Amino acid sequence: MLVIETGSFKRKRLEMVPDKRTRYTPGKVRMALVNILNLNNKTVLDLCAGSGIVGFEFLSNGAKYVHFVEISSKAVKTIAANSRILGVEKRIKIFKKDARIFLRTSKNRYEIVFTDPPFELGIVNNLLVNISNIVTKDGIIIVEHSKKEKLSIPDSLELLVTKRFGDIHLDFFRLKNVL
């Protein structure tokens, strides 16, 4: 079981994806995220969402709504089950889609975009190419990745800070100002 670490759903237990390949964002990393970000009434995208634990942590800390993007049927079912456990079905939407396709086709814009793609498969750089398409002008993008991965940062993004948690790095980006 996964446990919400902070906010109004603190200590609520959530389901895990029944697939041993699923990697979860550790509780200490989720706590750091909610302490860094202003989530109050924000629109959030949780890309490569897995069980949805990060998005649900964000909802627990004041996010207005969260859209989850996940390609795995097992993960999609887990996110739906977890939304029912928390009673937040009306504050979420689940897209069963490849994240790379979602970024190219979505008309939605989000104030906070969090992505945690599978480590060391090159997916993170593929996502960065189109991630600026879905973030608002003043939005924040957070990319969770392995410290072994070298990111190719597109010209449209500005790296604000990197937070390190052992093998896990969180890179915070915003759109570059366009004159």
mmCIF file of N, CA, C and O in Angstrom, residues 10-63:
data_model
loop_
_atom_site.group_PDB
_atom_site.id
_atom_site.type_symbol
_atom_site.label_atom_id
_atom_site.label_comp_id
_atom_site.label_asym_id
_atom_site.label_seq_id
_atom_site.Cartn_x
_atom_site.Cartn_y
_atom_site.Cartn_z
ATOM 1 N N LYS A 10 -3.764 13.105 4.465
ATOM 2 C CA LYS A 10 -2.610 12.523 5.155
ATOM 3 C C LYS A 10 -2.988 11.200 5.816
ATOM 4 O O LYS A 10 -4.035 11.084 6.443
ATOM 5 N N ARG A 11 -2.127 10.204 5.608
ATOM 6 C CA ARG A 11 -2.238 8.841 6.141
ATOM 7 C C ARG A 11 -3.265 7.962 5.417
ATOM 8 O O ARG A 11 -3.463 6.823 5.801
ATOM 9 N N LYS A 12 -3.923 8.496 4.388
ATOM 10 C CA LYS A 12 -4.835 7.654 3.595
ATOM 11 C C LYS A 12 -4.006 6.659 2.797
ATOM 12 O O LYS A 12 -2.989 7.006 2.210
ATOM 13 N N ARG A 13 -4.465 5.418 2.763
ATOM 14 C CA ARG A 13 -3.766 4.354 2.052
ATOM 15 C C ARG A 13 -4.356 4.182 0.657
ATOM 16 O O ARG A 13 -5.571 4.147 0.493
ATOM 17 N N LEU A 14 -3.444 4.076 -0.328
ATOM 18 C CA LEU A 14 -3.861 3.925 -1.721
ATOM 19 C C LEU A 14 -3.328 2.618 -2.288
ATOM 20 O O LEU A 14 -2.354 2.055 -1.797
ATOM 21 N N GLU A 15 -3.981 2.182 -3.349
ATOM 22 C CA GLU A 15 -3.600 0.948 -4.036
ATOM 23 C C GLU A 15 -2.314 1.152 -4.830
ATOM 24 O O GLU A 15 -2.036 2.244 -5.312
ATOM 25 N N MET A 16 -1.584 0.067 -4.989
ATOM 26 C CA MET A 16 -0.397 0.051 -5.845
ATOM 27 C C MET A 16 -0.774 -0.609 -7.175
ATOM 28 O O MET A 16 -1.683 -1.429 -7.231
ATOM 29 N N VAL A 17 -0.063 -0.258 -8.225
ATOM 30 C CA VAL A 17 -0.283 -0.875 -9.539
ATOM 31 C C VAL A 17 0.199 -2.320 -9.461
ATOM 32 O O VAL A 17 1.320 -2.571 -9.023
ATOM 33 N N PRO A 18 -0.634 -3.273 -9.869
ATOM 34 C CA PRO A 18 -0.219 -4.679 -9.810
ATOM 35 C C PRO A 18 0.753 -5.042 -10.937
ATOM 36 O O PRO A 18 0.465 -5.865 -11.798
ATOM 37 N N ASP A 19 1.896 -4.384 -10.917
ATOM 38 C CA ASP A 19 2.936 -4.611 -11.922
ATOM 39 C C ASP A 19 4.265 -4.242 -11.268
ATOM 40 O O ASP A 19 4.481 -3.077 -10.918
ATOM 41 N N LYS A 20 5.136 -5.209 -11.107
ATOM 42 C CA LYS A 20 6.389 -4.973 -10.382
ATOM 43 C C LYS A 20 7.331 -4.012 -11.099
ATOM 44 O O LYS A 20 8.294 -3.526 -10.514
ATOM 45 N N ARG A 21 7.057 -3.685 -12.356
ATOM 46 C CA ARG A 21 7.888 -2.720 -13.081
ATOM 47 C C ARG A 21 7.593 -1.275 -12.688
ATOM 48 O O ARG A 21 8.356 -0.379 -13.000
ATOM 49 N N THR A 22 6.472 -1.051 -12.019
ATOM 50 C CA THR A 22 6.096 0.306 -11.623
ATOM 51 C C THR A 22 6.995 0.784 -10.494
ATOM 52 O O THR A 22 7.171 0.108 -9.496
ATOM 53 N N ARG A 23 7.581 1.966 -10.671
ATOM 54 C CA ARG A 23 8.448 2.597 -9.688
ATOM 55 C C ARG A 23 7.686 3.770 -9.085
ATOM 56 O O ARG A 23 7.033 4.526 -9.791
ATOM 57 N N TYR A 24 7.765 3.925 -7.782
ATOM 58 C CA TYR A 24 6.994 4.951 -7.090
ATOM 59 C C TYR A 24 7.882 6.092 -6.608
ATOM 60 O O TYR A 24 9.000 5.862 -6.162
ATOM 61 N N THR A 25 7.363 7.302 -6.692
ATOM 62 C CA THR A 25 8.061 8.451 -6.139
ATOM 63 C C THR A 25 8.028 8.320 -4.620
ATOM 64 O O THR A 25 6.951 8.242 -4.035
ATOM 65 N N PRO A 26 9.203 8.270 -3.992
ATOM 66 C CA PRO A 26 9.241 8.077 -2.535
ATOM 67 C C PRO A 26 8.527 9.193 -1.767
ATOM 68 O O PRO A 26 8.443 10.338 -2.226
ATOM 69 N N GLY A 27 8.057 8.856 -0.577
ATOM 70 C CA GLY A 27 7.356 9.807 0.268
ATOM 71 C C GLY A 27 8.159 11.059 0.556
ATOM 72 O O GLY A 27 7.626 12.178 0.538
ATOM 73 N N LYS A 28 9.463 10.928 0.808
ATOM 74 C CA LYS A 28 10.283 12.112 1.113
ATOM 75 C C LYS A 28 10.366 13.052 -0.086
ATOM 76 O O LYS A 28 10.427 14.270 0.077
ATOM 77 N N VAL A 29 10.327 12.496 -1.297
ATOM 78 C CA VAL A 29 10.348 13.327 -2.505
ATOM 79 C C VAL A 29 9.003 14.026 -2.673
ATOM 80 O O VAL A 29 8.951 15.220 -2.990
ATOM 81 N N ARG A 30 7.910 13.302 -2.432
ATOM 82 C CA ARG A 30 6.579 13.919 -2.523
ATOM 83 C C ARG A 30 6.422 15.035 -1.488
ATOM 84 O O ARG A 30 5.869 16.093 -1.790
ATOM 85 N N MET A 31 6.939 14.808 -0.283
ATOM 86 C CA MET A 31 6.862 15.852 0.753
ATOM 87 C C MET A 31 7.661 17.077 0.331
ATOM 88 O O MET A 31 7.218 18.212 0.534
ATOM 89 N N ALA A 32 8.820 16.871 -0.256
ATOM 90 C CA ALA A 32 9.620 17.994 -0.737
ATOM 91 C C ALA A 32 8.864 18.769 -1.817
ATOM 92 O O ALA A 32 8.848 20.011 -1.811
ATOM 93 N N LEU A 33 8.226 18.054 -2.727
ATOM 94 C CA LEU A 33 7.467 18.709 -3.800
ATOM 95 C C LEU A 33 6.378 19.624 -3.242
ATOM 96 O O LEU A 33 6.257 20.771 -3.660
ATOM 97 N N VAL A 34 5.586 19.107 -2.301
ATOM 98 C CA VAL A 34 4.485 19.928 -1.788
ATOM 99 C C VAL A 34 4.993 21.084 -0.931
ATOM 100 O O VAL A 34 4.308 22.100 -0.806
ATOM 101 N N ASN A 35 6.189 20.964 -0.383
ATOM 102 C CA ASN A 35 6.771 22.068 0.383
ATOM 103 C C ASN A 35 7.362 23.147 -0.523
ATOM 104 O O ASN A 35 7.421 24.308 -0.145
ATOM 105 N N ILE A 36 7.775 22.761 -1.715
ATOM 106 C CA ILE A 36 8.364 23.706 -2.668
ATOM 107 C C ILE A 36 7.287 24.435 -3.474
ATOM 108 O O ILE A 36 7.379 25.640 -3.702
ATOM 109 N N LEU A 37 6.264 23.695 -3.893
ATOM 110 C CA LEU A 37 5.259 24.232 -4.811
ATOM 111 C C LEU A 37 4.106 24.911 -4.085
ATOM 112 O O LEU A 37 3.684 24.465 -3.025
ATOM 113 N N ASN A 38 3.572 25.946 -4.700
ATOM 114 C CA ASN A 38 2.296 26.503 -4.259
ATOM 115 C C ASN A 38 1.218 25.789 -5.073
ATOM 116 O O ASN A 38 1.030 26.070 -6.253
ATOM 117 N N LEU A 39 0.524 24.859 -4.439
ATOM 118 C CA LEU A 39 -0.473 24.040 -5.132
ATOM 119 C C LEU A 39 -1.883 24.600 -5.010
ATOM 120 O O LEU A 39 -2.797 24.107 -5.670
ATOM 121 N N ASN A 40 -2.077 25.619 -4.205
ATOM 122 C CA ASN A 40 -3.408 26.123 -3.905
ATOM 123 C C ASN A 40 -4.177 26.520 -5.162
ATOM 124 O O ASN A 40 -3.802 27.442 -5.866
ATOM 125 N N ASN A 41 -5.233 25.768 -5.426
ATOM 126 C CA ASN A 41 -6.160 26.027 -6.547
ATOM 127 C C ASN A 41 -5.491 25.934 -7.916
ATOM 128 O O ASN A 41 -5.950 26.540 -8.879
ATOM 129 N N LYS A 42 -4.395 25.173 -8.031
ATOM 130 C CA LYS A 42 -3.662 25.039 -9.296
ATOM 131 C C LYS A 42 -4.229 23.891 -10.139
ATOM 132 O O LYS A 42 -4.737 22.906 -9.627
ATOM 133 N N THR A 43 -4.068 24.050 -11.440
ATOM 134 C CA THR A 43 -4.408 22.995 -12.392
ATOM 135 C C THR A 43 -3.137 22.192 -12.651
ATOM 136 O O THR A 43 -2.092 22.762 -12.938
ATOM 137 N N VAL A 44 -3.255 20.861 -12.514
ATOM 138 C CA VAL A 44 -2.069 19.996 -12.516
ATOM 139 C C VAL A 44 -2.207 18.885 -13.543
ATOM 140 O O VAL A 44 -3.285 18.304 -13.718
ATOM 141 N N LEU A 45 -1.084 18.556 -14.173
ATOM 142 C CA LEU A 45 -0.973 17.382 -15.030
ATOM 143 C C LEU A 45 0.053 16.449 -14.411
ATOM 144 O O LEU A 45 1.177 16.866 -14.110
ATOM 145 N N ASP A 46 -0.345 15.193 -14.213
ATOM 146 C CA ASP A 46 0.559 14.139 -13.729
ATOM 147 C C ASP A 46 0.778 13.204 -14.913
ATOM 148 O O ASP A 46 -0.084 12.406 -15.263
ATOM 149 N N LEU A 47 1.926 13.343 -15.546
ATOM 150 C CA LEU A 47 2.261 12.649 -16.793
ATOM 151 C C LEU A 47 3.093 11.412 -16.463
ATOM 152 O O LEU A 47 4.048 11.510 -15.698
ATOM 153 N N CYS A 48 2.743 10.265 -17.048
ATOM 154 C CA CYS A 48 3.362 8.981 -16.683
ATOM 155 C C CYS A 48 3.050 8.732 -15.212
ATOM 156 O O CYS A 48 3.932 8.560 -14.372
ATOM 157 N N ALA A 49 1.766 8.712 -14.892
ATOM 158 C CA ALA A 49 1.261 8.839 -13.526
ATOM 159 C C ALA A 49 1.391 7.600 -12.649
ATOM 160 O O ALA A 49 1.320 7.718 -11.435
ATOM 161 N N GLY A 50 1.531 6.411 -13.235
ATOM 162 C CA GLY A 50 1.608 5.202 -12.408
ATOM 163 C C GLY A 50 0.350 5.042 -11.578
ATOM 164 O O GLY A 50 -0.756 5.042 -12.105
ATOM 165 N N SER A 51 0.489 4.960 -10.263
ATOM 166 C CA SER A 51 -0.654 4.805 -9.360
ATOM 167 C C SER A 51 -1.392 6.122 -9.134
ATOM 168 O O SER A 51 -2.484 6.135 -8.570
ATOM 169 N N GLY A 52 -0.773 7.230 -9.530
ATOM 170 C CA GLY A 52 -1.342 8.552 -9.291
ATOM 171 C C GLY A 52 -0.938 9.157 -7.963
ATOM 172 O O GLY A 52 -1.426 10.225 -7.596
ATOM 173 N N ILE A 53 -0.029 8.523 -7.239
ATOM 174 C CA ILE A 53 0.312 8.968 -5.886
ATOM 175 C C ILE A 53 0.761 10.428 -5.841
ATOM 176 O O ILE A 53 0.371 11.170 -4.933
ATOM 177 N N VAL A 54 1.537 10.891 -6.812
ATOM 178 C CA VAL A 54 1.991 12.287 -6.788
ATOM 179 C C VAL A 54 0.810 13.226 -7.015
ATOM 180 O O VAL A 54 0.620 14.200 -6.273
ATOM 181 N N GLY A 55 -0.009 12.946 -8.006
ATOM 182 C CA GLY A 55 -1.184 13.782 -8.263
ATOM 183 C C GLY A 55 -2.142 13.818 -7.088
ATOM 184 O O GLY A 55 -2.693 14.875 -6.753
ATOM 185 N N PHE A 56 -2.317 12.685 -6.422
ATOM 186 C CA PHE A 56 -3.197 12.650 -5.247
ATOM 187 C C PHE A 56 -2.585 13.411 -4.076
ATOM 188 O O PHE A 56 -3.295 14.048 -3.299
ATOM 189 N N GLU A 57 -1.265 13.366 -3.954
ATOM 190 C CA GLU A 57 -0.574 14.171 -2.936
ATOM 191 C C GLU A 57 -0.812 15.656 -3.219
ATOM 192 O O GLU A 57 -1.049 16.447 -2.303
ATOM 193 N N PHE A 58 -0.780 16.035 -4.499
ATOM 194 C CA PHE A 58 -1.033 17.426 -4.880
ATOM 195 C C PHE A 58 -2.474 17.822 -4.556
ATOM 196 O O PHE A 58 -2.725 18.922 -4.056
ATOM 197 N N LEU A 59 -3.439 16.949 -4.852
ATOM 198 C CA LEU A 59 -4.841 17.229 -4.499
ATOM 199 C C LEU A 59 -4.988 17.380 -2.987
ATOM 200 O O LEU A 59 -5.735 18.234 -2.507
ATOM 201 N N SER A 60 -4.297 16.554 -2.241
ATOM 202 C CA SER A 60 -4.337 16.599 -0.780
ATOM 203 C C SER A 60 -3.826 17.926 -0.243
ATOM 204 O O SER A 60 -4.178 18.326 0.865
ATOM 205 N N ASN A 61 -3.046 18.623 -1.054
ATOM 206 C CA ASN A 61 -2.439 19.889 -0.640
ATOM 207 C C ASN A 61 -2.987 21.093 -1.395
ATOM 208 O O ASN A 61 -2.299 22.102 -1.538
ATOM 209 N N GLY A 62 -4.211 20.986 -1.897
ATOM 210 C CA GLY A 62 -4.911 22.154 -2.415
ATOM 211 C C GLY A 62 -5.027 22.319 -3.909
ATOM 212 O O GLY A 62 -5.611 23.304 -4.367
ATOM 213 N N ALA A 63 -4.474 21.394 -4.713
ATOM 214 C CA ALA A 63 -4.642 21.522 -6.169
ATOM 215 C C ALA A 63 -6.129 21.515 -6.519
ATOM 216 O O ALA A 63 -6.927 20.804 -5.903
#
